[in-house]
Short mmCIF file of C-alpha atoms in Angstrom, two decimals:
data_model
loop_
_atom_site.label_atom_id
_atom_site.label_comp_id
_atom_site.label_asym_id
_atom_site.label_seq_id
_atom_site.Cartn_x
_atom_site.Cartn_y
_atom_site.Cartn_z
CA UNK F 122 103.36 -25.32 82.35
CA UNK F 123 101.65 -21.94 83.08
CA UNK F 124 101.19 -21.25 79.19
CA UNK F 125 99.93 -24.80 78.92
CA UNK F 126 97.18 -24.24 81.60
CA UNK F 127 96.15 -20.85 80.10
CA UNK F 128 95.90 -22.31 76.51
CA UNK F 129 93.73 -25.26 77.92
CA UNK F 130 91.49 -23.02 79.81
CA UNK F 131 90.99 -20.47 77.20
CA UNK F 132 89.89 -23.33 74.79
CA UNK F 133 87.41 -24.36 77.55
CA UNK F 134 86.06 -20.64 77.78
CA UNK F 135 87.04 -20.19 81.51
CA UNK F 136 90.32 -18.96 82.91
CA UNK F 137 91.29 -20.18 86.19
CA UNK F 138 90.26 -18.06 89.34
CA UNK F 139 93.72 -17.71 90.13
CA UNK F 140 94.28 -15.30 87.42
CA UNK F 141 92.15 -12.52 89.17
CA UNK F 142 89.83 -11.83 86.22
CA UNK F 143 86.06 -11.96 85.34
CA UNK F 144 85.57 -14.57 82.78
CA UNK F 145 82.46 -15.16 80.67
CA UNK F 146 80.92 -17.83 78.56
CA UNK F 147 81.16 -17.10 74.84
CA UNK F 148 77.48 -16.19 74.56
CA UNK F 149 78.14 -13.05 76.96
CA UNK F 150 80.27 -10.89 74.72
CA UNK F 151 80.19 -7.93 72.41
CA UNK F 152 77.19 -7.78 70.11
CA UNK F 153 75.02 -9.99 72.19
CA UNK F 154 71.06 -9.43 72.89
CA UNK F 155 69.49 -9.63 76.16
CA UNK F 156 65.98 -10.41 76.39
CA UNK F 157 63.85 -7.05 76.93
CA UNK F 158 61.79 -6.26 80.05
CA UNK F 159 63.21 -9.12 82.21
CA UNK F 160 65.53 -10.18 84.75
CA UNK F 161 68.46 -11.65 82.92
CA UNK F 162 70.90 -13.95 84.24
CA UNK F 163 74.50 -13.13 83.47
CA UNK F 164 77.13 -15.50 85.25
CA UNK F 165 80.81 -16.58 84.92
CA UNK F 166 83.95 -17.19 86.76
CA UNK F 167 86.25 -15.11 89.11
CA UNK F 168 88.26 -15.32 92.29
CA UNK F 169 86.88 -17.07 95.27
CA UNK F 170 86.32 -14.58 97.99
CA UNK F 171 85.62 -11.67 95.48
CA UNK F 172 82.70 -9.84 94.77
CA UNK F 173 81.66 -9.19 91.07
CA UNK F 174 79.82 -5.95 90.32
CA UNK F 175 77.98 -5.45 86.95
CA UNK F 176 77.02 -2.13 85.90
CA UNK F 177 74.47 -1.67 83.06
CA UNK F 178 74.73 1.57 80.95
CA UNK F 179 70.74 1.74 79.96
CA UNK F 180 70.09 2.48 83.59
CA UNK F 181 73.41 3.33 85.20
CA UNK F 182 72.67 0.59 88.02
CA UNK F 183 75.10 -1.82 89.58
CA UNK F 184 74.29 -5.23 90.36
CA UNK F 185 76.78 -7.53 92.56
CA UNK F 186 77.10 -10.95 93.63
CA UNK F 187 79.62 -12.89 95.73
CA UNK F 188 81.76 -15.49 93.99
CA UNK F 189 80.93 -18.84 95.38
CA UNK F 190 83.55 -21.57 96.47
CA UNK F 191 83.74 -23.03 93.08
CA UNK F 192 84.77 -19.70 91.50
CA UNK F 193 81.06 -19.24 89.97
CA UNK F 194 78.80 -16.06 90.08
CA UNK F 195 75.47 -15.32 88.79
CA UNK F 196 73.92 -11.70 88.58
CA UNK F 197 70.44 -10.87 87.78
CA UNK F 198 70.06 -7.43 85.67
CA UNK F 199 66.95 -5.71 84.91
CA UNK F 200 66.39 -5.16 81.14
CA UNK F 201 64.36 -2.14 79.77
CA UNK F 202 62.21 -2.10 76.67
CA UNK F 203 64.09 -2.94 73.39
CA UNK F 204 66.85 -0.74 72.56
CA UNK F 205 70.52 -0.32 72.29
CA UNK F 206 73.39 -0.35 71.55
CA UNK F 207 74.58 -0.42 75.43
CA UNK F 208 77.63 -1.36 77.42
CA UNK F 209 77.99 -3.65 80.40
CA UNK F 210 80.87 -3.33 82.76
CA UNK F 211 82.22 -5.92 84.99
CA UNK F 212 84.42 -4.99 88.19
CA UNK F 213 85.94 -7.16 90.80
CA UNK F 214 85.89 -6.19 94.41
CA UNK F 215 87.75 -7.38 97.46
CA UNK F 216 85.18 -8.40 100.50
CA UNK F 217 86.33 -7.02 103.87
CA UNK F 218 86.25 -9.76 106.23
CA UNK F 219 85.13 -7.46 109.08
CA UNK F 220 82.14 -5.82 107.45
CA UNK F 221 81.37 -7.92 104.52
CA UNK F 222 81.54 -4.68 102.46
CA UNK F 223 83.15 -4.35 98.86
CA UNK F 224 86.30 -2.38 98.83
CA UNK F 225 89.09 -1.85 96.17
CA UNK F 226 86.84 -2.34 93.13
CA UNK F 227 88.66 -2.74 89.93
CA UNK F 228 87.16 -2.39 86.64
CA UNK F 229 87.85 -5.63 84.62
CA UNK F 230 86.03 -5.71 81.15
CA UNK F 231 83.22 -4.18 79.41
CA UNK F 232 80.99 -5.74 76.83
CA UNK F 233 80.04 -3.17 73.92
CA UNK F 234 77.31 -2.87 71.26
CA UNK F 235 74.90 -4.78 73.40
CA UNK F 236 71.26 -4.93 72.11
CA UNK F 237 67.84 -5.42 74.25
CA UNK F 238 65.27 -7.35 72.27
CA UNK F 239 63.67 -10.54 71.71
CA UNK F 240 66.01 -13.72 72.01
CA UNK F 241 65.19 -17.16 70.52
CA UNK F 242 66.77 -20.42 71.10
CA UNK F 243 67.15 -22.34 67.64
CA UNK F 244 67.64 -26.03 67.78
CA UNK F 245 67.18 -29.52 66.27
CA UNK F 246 69.16 -31.41 63.59
CA UNK F 247 70.34 -30.93 59.97
CA UNK F 248 67.17 -28.87 58.74
CA UNK F 249 67.80 -26.47 61.58
CA UNK F 250 71.69 -26.52 61.18
CA UNK F 251 71.78 -26.00 57.41
CA UNK F 252 73.67 -22.79 56.77
CA UNK F 253 72.36 -20.22 54.23
CA UNK F 254 75.11 -21.47 51.96
CA UNK F 255 73.40 -24.86 51.74
CA UNK F 256 74.93 -28.32 51.78
CA UNK F 257 77.27 -29.65 49.01
CA UNK F 258 74.99 -29.87 46.03
CA UNK F 259 71.99 -28.76 48.22
CA UNK F 260 71.39 -25.07 47.91
CA UNK F 261 68.95 -22.91 49.94
CA UNK F 262 66.45 -21.59 47.63
CA UNK F 263 67.06 -17.69 46.73
CA UNK F 264 69.97 -17.82 49.22
CA UNK F 265 71.99 -15.32 47.07
CA UNK F 266 69.50 -12.89 46.47
CA UNK F 267 68.80 -13.00 50.19
CA UNK F 268 72.15 -12.23 50.98
CA UNK F 269 72.45 -8.97 49.10
CA UNK F 270 69.69 -7.40 51.47
CA UNK F 271 70.43 -9.30 54.54
CA UNK F 272 72.61 -6.67 56.28
CA UNK F 273 70.92 -5.54 59.77
CA UNK F 274 72.98 -4.59 62.67
CA UNK F 275 69.77 -5.17 64.94
CA UNK F 276 69.45 -8.79 64.07
CA UNK F 277 72.46 -10.80 65.99
CA UNK F 278 73.43 -14.22 65.32
CA UNK F 279 75.01 -16.94 67.76
CA UNK F 280 76.19 -20.27 65.98
CA UNK F 281 77.18 -22.69 68.56
CA UNK F 282 80.05 -25.22 67.53
CA UNK F 283 78.98 -28.81 67.61
CA UNK F 284 79.99 -30.57 70.63
CA UNK F 285 78.81 -34.17 71.97
CA UNK F 286 79.92 -34.84 75.55
CA UNK F 287 79.65 -37.45 78.22
CA UNK F 288 79.81 -34.39 80.78
CA UNK F 289 77.79 -31.33 81.36
CA UNK F 290 79.69 -28.34 79.87
CA UNK F 291 79.97 -24.82 81.19
CA UNK F 292 80.69 -22.98 77.69
CA UNK F 293 80.32 -23.65 74.16
CA UNK F 294 82.25 -22.10 71.12
CA UNK F 295 80.84 -19.33 69.15
CA UNK F 296 80.34 -15.60 68.86
CA UNK F 297 77.60 -12.82 68.53
CA UNK F 298 77.63 -11.56 65.10
CA UNK F 299 75.55 -8.56 63.46
CA UNK F 300 73.75 -10.04 60.27
CA UNK F 301 75.60 -9.40 57.14
CA UNK F 302 76.53 -11.20 53.96
CA UNK F 303 79.27 -13.07 55.92
CA UNK F 304 77.66 -13.79 59.06
CA UNK F 305 74.33 -14.83 57.33
CA UNK F 306 75.77 -17.21 54.75
CA UNK F 307 77.34 -19.36 57.73
CA UNK F 308 73.95 -19.27 59.93
CA UNK F 309 71.02 -21.25 59.78
CA UNK F 310 69.00 -20.42 57.18
CA UNK F 311 65.54 -21.38 58.86
CA UNK F 312 66.63 -19.54 61.91
CA UNK F 313 67.73 -16.46 60.10
CA UNK F 314 64.47 -16.14 57.91
CA UNK F 315 62.57 -16.59 61.41
CA UNK F 316 64.44 -13.69 63.06
CA UNK F 317 64.08 -11.69 59.93
CA UNK F 318 60.39 -12.09 59.94
CA UNK F 319 60.18 -10.98 63.44
CA UNK F 320 62.49 -8.08 63.01
CA UNK F 321 59.99 -6.73 60.28
CA UNK F 322 56.86 -7.30 62.15
CA UNK F 323 58.03 -6.02 65.51
CA UNK F 324 60.63 -3.56 64.63
CA UNK F 325 62.75 -4.50 67.87
CA UNK F 326 66.08 -6.00 67.99
CA UNK F 327 66.22 -9.81 67.74
CA UNK F 328 68.90 -12.34 68.79
CA UNK F 329 69.18 -15.77 67.64
CA UNK F 330 71.00 -18.55 69.26
CA UNK F 331 71.52 -21.60 67.00
CA UNK F 332 72.65 -24.71 68.82
CA UNK F 333 71.89 -27.77 66.32
CA UNK F 334 73.50 -30.88 65.18
CA UNK F 335 72.85 -32.66 61.96
CA UNK F 336 71.46 -36.26 62.35
CA UNK F 337 70.78 -35.73 66.11
CA UNK F 338 68.12 -37.69 67.93
CA UNK F 339 65.70 -36.05 70.11
CA UNK F 340 66.90 -38.16 72.79
CA UNK F 341 70.51 -36.59 72.34
CA UNK F 342 68.85 -33.27 73.74
CA UNK F 343 67.46 -34.59 76.93
CA UNK F 344 68.85 -34.84 80.10
CA UNK F 345 69.19 -38.60 81.59
CA UNK F 346 66.57 -38.24 84.34
CA UNK F 347 63.93 -37.18 81.78
CA UNK F 348 64.70 -40.34 79.69
CA UNK F 349 64.12 -42.43 82.57
CA UNK F 350 60.43 -42.71 81.53
CA UNK F 351 61.34 -44.29 78.25
CA UNK F 352 62.71 -47.76 78.79
CA UNK F 353 63.69 -48.19 75.06
CA UNK F 354 66.28 -45.73 75.34
CA UNK F 355 69.66 -46.94 76.28
CA UNK F 356 70.43 -45.43 79.74
CA UNK F 357 74.01 -46.89 80.31
CA UNK F 358 76.19 -44.20 78.65
CA UNK F 359 80.09 -44.19 78.50
CA UNK F 360 82.69 -42.14 76.93
CA UNK F 361 82.86 -44.80 73.96
CA UNK F 362 79.12 -44.39 73.19
CA UNK F 363 79.72 -40.71 72.86
CA UNK F 364 82.37 -41.27 70.31
CA UNK F 365 80.48 -43.92 68.55
CA UNK F 366 76.96 -42.25 68.40
CA UNK F 367 77.88 -38.58 68.76
CA UNK F 368 74.75 -36.72 67.95
CA UNK F 369 72.68 -39.85 68.45
CA UNK F 370 73.92 -40.76 71.96
CA UNK F 371 71.26 -40.03 74.39
CA UNK F 372 72.04 -36.75 76.53
CA UNK F 373 75.39 -36.05 74.58
CA UNK F 374 74.09 -32.90 73.05
CA UNK F 375 72.19 -31.69 76.23
CA UNK F 376 75.59 -32.03 77.86
CA UNK F 377 77.45 -30.30 75.15
CA UNK F 378 75.01 -27.78 73.43
CA UNK F 379 72.25 -27.19 75.54
CA UNK F 380 73.16 -27.20 79.41
CA UNK F 381 75.71 -24.30 79.03
CA UNK F 382 72.82 -22.25 77.47
CA UNK F 383 70.21 -22.96 80.28
CA UNK F 384 69.31 -19.88 82.08
CA UNK F 385 70.01 -17.10 79.32
CA UNK F 386 67.18 -14.98 79.13
CA UNK F 387 65.00 -15.98 76.22
CA UNK F 388 61.52 -15.45 74.95
CA UNK F 389 61.08 -18.92 73.32
CA UNK F 390 62.55 -21.62 71.19
CA UNK F 391 62.25 -23.08 67.68
CA UNK F 392 62.98 -26.70 66.77
CA UNK F 393 63.27 -28.66 63.69
CA UNK F 394 64.00 -32.27 64.06
CA UNK F 395 62.44 -35.55 63.70
CA UNK F 396 64.17 -37.54 60.97
CA UNK F 397 66.53 -39.33 62.83
CA UNK F 398 63.48 -40.72 64.93
CA UNK F 399 61.67 -42.08 61.93
CA UNK F 400 62.64 -45.86 63.04
CA UNK F 401 61.38 -44.96 66.70
CA UNK F 402 58.34 -42.97 65.73
CA UNK F 403 55.96 -44.94 68.22
CA UNK F 404 57.11 -42.89 71.15
CA UNK F 405 58.24 -39.67 69.80
CA UNK F 406 55.03 -37.51 70.82
CA UNK F 407 55.63 -38.26 74.63
CA UNK F 408 59.39 -38.07 74.08
CA UNK F 409 59.49 -34.63 72.67
CA UNK F 410 56.67 -33.29 75.03
CA UNK F 411 59.03 -34.37 77.70
CA UNK F 412 62.07 -32.76 76.29
CA UNK F 413 59.95 -29.50 76.13
CA UNK F 414 58.77 -29.72 79.65
CA UNK F 415 62.46 -30.50 80.95
CA UNK F 416 63.97 -27.51 78.97
CA UNK F 417 61.21 -25.26 80.69
CA UNK F 418 61.65 -26.66 84.04
CA UNK F 419 65.54 -26.11 83.97
CA UNK F 420 65.39 -22.63 82.14
CA UNK F 421 62.96 -21.54 85.11
CA UNK F 422 61.49 -19.05 82.85
CA UNK F 423 57.88 -20.39 82.76
CA UNK F 424 56.18 -22.24 79.92
CA UNK F 425 57.95 -20.37 77.21
CA UNK F 426 56.79 -20.69 73.64
CA UNK F 427 57.93 -23.84 71.73
CA UNK F 428 57.37 -23.85 67.96
CA UNK F 429 58.59 -26.57 65.81
CA UNK F 430 58.53 -27.78 62.34
CA UNK F 431 56.90 -30.95 61.17
CA UNK F 432 59.46 -33.04 58.98
CA UNK F 433 58.96 -32.64 55.17
CA UNK F 434 58.14 -35.73 53.14
CA UNK F 435 61.18 -37.56 51.58
CA UNK F 436 61.42 -41.04 50.02
CA UNK F 437 62.72 -43.10 52.80
CA UNK F 438 62.55 -46.12 50.60
CA UNK F 439 66.33 -45.48 49.70
CA UNK F 440 67.43 -45.42 53.21
CA UNK F 441 67.74 -48.07 56.00
CA UNK F 442 64.60 -46.98 57.25
CA UNK F 443 62.47 -48.22 54.44
CA UNK F 444 60.28 -50.26 56.72
CA UNK F 445 58.86 -47.49 58.23
CA UNK F 446 56.45 -44.80 57.08
CA UNK F 447 57.57 -41.53 58.15
CA UNK F 448 53.97 -40.19 57.99
CA UNK F 449 53.77 -42.09 61.35
CA UNK F 450 56.50 -39.76 62.75
CA UNK F 451 54.58 -36.74 61.27
CA UNK F 452 51.65 -37.92 63.06
CA UNK F 453 53.36 -38.22 66.34
CA UNK F 454 54.70 -34.56 65.98
CA UNK F 455 51.25 -33.41 65.14
CA UNK F 456 49.98 -34.90 68.55
CA UNK F 457 52.52 -33.02 70.68
CA UNK F 458 50.98 -29.52 70.33
CA UNK F 459 48.02 -31.09 71.82
CA UNK F 460 49.97 -32.49 74.68
CA UNK F 461 51.92 -29.37 75.63
CA UNK F 462 50.70 -25.81 76.45
CA UNK F 463 52.11 -22.76 74.41
CA UNK F 464 53.46 -25.03 71.73
CA UNK F 465 52.44 -25.11 68.04
CA UNK F 466 53.67 -26.91 64.99
CA UNK F 467 54.51 -25.44 61.46
CA UNK F 468 53.43 -28.04 58.77
CA UNK F 469 55.73 -28.26 55.82
CA UNK F 470 54.01 -31.02 53.73
CA UNK F 471 54.61 -28.86 50.35
CA UNK F 472 58.20 -28.18 50.67
CA UNK F 473 59.95 -31.75 50.31
CA UNK F 474 62.01 -33.00 47.73
CA UNK F 475 61.78 -36.81 46.81
CA UNK F 476 65.22 -37.86 46.66
CA UNK F 477 66.84 -35.06 49.16
CA UNK F 478 66.14 -34.94 53.03
CA UNK F 479 67.03 -31.11 53.12
CA UNK F 480 64.31 -29.01 51.68
CA UNK F 481 65.54 -25.98 49.83
CA UNK F 482 62.67 -23.77 50.89
CA UNK F 483 63.93 -22.61 54.22
CA UNK F 484 62.24 -19.30 53.91
CA UNK F 485 59.00 -21.07 54.15
CA UNK F 486 60.24 -23.26 57.09
CA UNK F 487 61.47 -19.90 58.95
CA UNK F 488 58.29 -17.77 58.21
CA UNK F 489 55.93 -20.26 59.07
CA UNK F 490 57.71 -20.49 62.25
CA UNK F 491 57.47 -16.84 62.63
CA UNK F 492 53.61 -16.97 61.91
CA UNK F 493 53.22 -18.99 64.89
CA UNK F 494 55.52 -16.75 67.15
CA UNK F 495 53.97 -13.50 66.02
CA UNK F 496 50.16 -14.90 66.32
CA UNK F 497 50.42 -16.73 69.58
CA UNK F 498 53.54 -14.91 71.60
CA UNK F 499 53.15 -11.53 70.24
CA UNK F 500 49.40 -11.48 69.68
CA UNK F 501 49.77 -9.90 65.99
CA UNK F 502 46.38 -10.02 64.57
CA UNK F 503 45.29 -11.07 61.01
CA UNK F 504 47.95 -13.85 60.37
CA UNK F 505 46.87 -17.22 58.70
CA UNK F 506 46.86 -20.29 60.69
CA UNK F 507 47.34 -24.13 60.12
CA UNK F 508 43.91 -25.93 59.93
CA UNK F 509 44.04 -29.36 61.43
CA UNK F 510 41.83 -32.59 60.89
CA UNK F 511 38.95 -32.75 63.34
CA UNK F 512 36.79 -35.63 62.49
CA UNK F 513 34.91 -37.50 59.75
CA UNK F 514 31.36 -38.48 59.10
CA UNK F 515 30.52 -41.20 56.68
CA UNK F 516 27.37 -40.77 54.67
CA UNK F 517 26.73 -43.97 52.41
CA UNK F 518 29.70 -44.05 50.16
CA UNK F 519 31.00 -40.46 50.91
CA UNK F 520 33.47 -39.66 53.66
CA UNK F 521 33.06 -36.03 54.97
CA UNK F 522 36.12 -34.86 56.67
CA UNK F 523 36.13 -31.58 58.83
CA UNK F 524 38.81 -29.34 60.19
CA UNK F 525 39.53 -27.00 63.13
CA UNK F 526 41.20 -23.51 63.00
CA UNK F 527 39.59 -23.12 59.37
CA UNK F 528 38.07 -19.68 59.67
CA UNK F 529 38.80 -19.50 55.86
CA UNK F 530 38.00 -22.27 53.36
CA UNK F 531 40.16 -25.47 52.86
CA UNK F 532 40.97 -25.89 49.27
CA UNK F 533 43.41 -27.80 46.81
CA UNK F 534 46.20 -26.14 45.37
CA UNK F 535 46.53 -27.66 42.22
CA UNK F 536 43.36 -28.31 39.67
CA UNK F 537 40.68 -27.88 42.25
CA UNK F 538 41.44 -31.70 43.24
CA UNK F 539 43.83 -34.19 44.93
CA UNK F 540 45.47 -37.46 44.44
CA UNK F 541 46.49 -37.76 48.10
CA UNK F 542 43.38 -39.51 49.39
CA UNK F 543 42.79 -42.93 50.19
CA UNK F 544 39.60 -44.64 51.38
CA UNK F 545 39.15 -48.20 53.11
CA UNK F 546 36.23 -50.44 54.08
CA UNK F 547 35.84 -52.75 57.00
CA UNK F 548 38.66 -55.07 55.05
CA UNK F 549 41.45 -52.24 55.78
CA UNK F 550 42.53 -52.07 52.66
CA UNK F 551 43.06 -48.69 50.99
CA UNK F 552 42.35 -47.48 47.62
CA UNK F 553 42.85 -44.12 45.82
CA UNK F 554 39.98 -41.93 46.16
CA UNK F 555 38.06 -41.53 42.78
CA UNK F 556 36.44 -38.22 43.52
CA UNK F 557 37.52 -35.66 46.18
CA UNK F 558 36.10 -32.03 46.43
CA UNK F 559 35.98 -29.23 49.16
CA UNK F 560 33.11 -26.97 50.36
CA UNK F 561 33.98 -24.39 53.21
CA UNK F 562 35.97 -26.28 55.86
CA UNK F 563 35.19 -29.82 54.75
CA UNK F 564 36.52 -32.39 52.20
CA UNK F 565 34.30 -34.89 50.29
CA UNK F 566 35.87 -38.11 49.51
CA UNK F 567 34.53 -40.81 47.10
CA UNK F 568 36.11 -44.14 46.18
CA UNK F 569 34.22 -46.28 43.46
CA UNK F 570 35.96 -49.60 45.02
CA UNK F 571 34.68 -48.95 48.49
CA UNK F 572 31.06 -48.45 48.80
CA UNK F 573 30.99 -48.47 52.63
CA UNK F 574 34.08 -46.32 53.56
CA UNK F 575 35.21 -46.59 57.33
CA UNK F 576 38.52 -44.81 57.00
CA UNK F 577 40.14 -41.91 55.09
CA UNK F 578 43.87 -41.08 54.85
CA UNK F 579 45.34 -37.91 53.38
CA UNK F 580 49.17 -37.80 52.10
CA UNK F 581 49.76 -40.55 54.47
CA UNK F 582 53.13 -41.86 52.92
CA UNK F 583 56.65 -40.92 52.82
CA UNK F 584 56.86 -38.90 49.89
CA UNK F 585 53.85 -36.89 49.04
CA UNK F 586 53.34 -33.21 47.74
CA UNK F 587 50.87 -31.73 50.06
CA UNK F 588 48.10 -29.86 48.42
CA UNK F 589 45.29 -29.50 50.75
CA UNK F 590 45.64 -25.80 51.90
CA UNK F 591 43.92 -23.27 54.22
CA UNK F 592 44.68 -19.63 53.92
CA UNK F 593 48.02 -20.26 52.10
CA UNK F 594 49.19 -22.66 54.45
CA UNK F 595 49.38 -26.63 54.18
CA UNK F 596 47.37 -29.09 56.15
CA UNK F 597 49.26 -31.87 57.86
CA UNK F 598 48.92 -35.43 56.70
CA UNK F 599 46.47 -37.41 58.70
CA UNK F 600 44.59 -40.52 58.86
CA UNK F 601 41.12 -41.21 60.78
CA UNK F 602 41.87 -44.75 61.72
CA UNK F 603 44.29 -46.04 64.12
CA UNK F 604 45.28 -49.16 62.38
#
């Protein structure tokens, strides 16, 4: 019976307090990265009535916390500027009832090769989860070439095992690995390219925690309380719902893959999700906004930066979602950065594949997220930015569209023109533009069939190849109407 209990507890990641040892979640382990220049939480399990002492090798300081009646402890340690490797030692001490002082301290375990640097959570559905080795018959572009040069002992990767759960979990399966051919091949390609760009630009250790699940709904990553504001979301959730819906079950991934991590010291989060919400596009902007606010509230680390990818074009006519125009979901995504502070969107309108929902250009996805992080979080100067639609003015038969964040000119990537613009008059019927050209941060659009235009749309379809660019980055699809 004892053996059976030990096996079960080890699988869960926590050993019962009766075994007199400090037990940590999997993400507190050798090779991990702690966020620099901050107070980092470290927690775990130990004997009730004991005190846990944590000794950090970078400053030789010790931090202690009493184990509560549930066998839980939490210690806050102060981290220095980026560097390493360091050790973190854990000891158990008996608390004297008479003096409340610790005595009889015994060293329990030591974590080795710990780095101090920049830590990011990387989450979402399959396009974030997609490994460098790709999916079956769906490779990541230039993956093999990248693997030859990926070795970097200051880039650390933690890949969380999938788990949908009815109940909040305390741990998740996974381990910290230094970046090398083997570990990178089995890690999120988008997250890896993001982390690699940060490493190059900042020159400090970077830790990436990827917790993603292919096909997951935004609702699955949210606490049930946050979802009360959305009556369209099912709120009565059972074990059967979780088994049937898994990654689409509201709250199931929050419980299984996010809750265990909440409180781990981070700089920010990156997110690549949205495809599953195409049929429910109409409330995605407030939904994702609420998710971000909820994460920040529970993490208690302020309004940490949140950068996300806009989903790439894909021909949804071959799916069960053929009735929905995914440009409406992309439009909802573009609204989120105007609704939430310290939040920006990376546009991927030029990276899609018509009949494959997983774009191969994961380097572009990761690097565009890195551009946002470097420019906005780390205040690196000289980087490009994503221009956004500002407004439109109609002058006789010509629509003049202007843009924000467009310090450089907007331009068309192919042949100096675009086939992605449409124009409508009062009848609300859209026709392909006859002539389109750019001048500085404006696009001029004419359609011979619409003499008095009242609305313009750009790339507002499921499948397009975005060609309107600014400073090397694509402009999101947009519309000037709200029909």
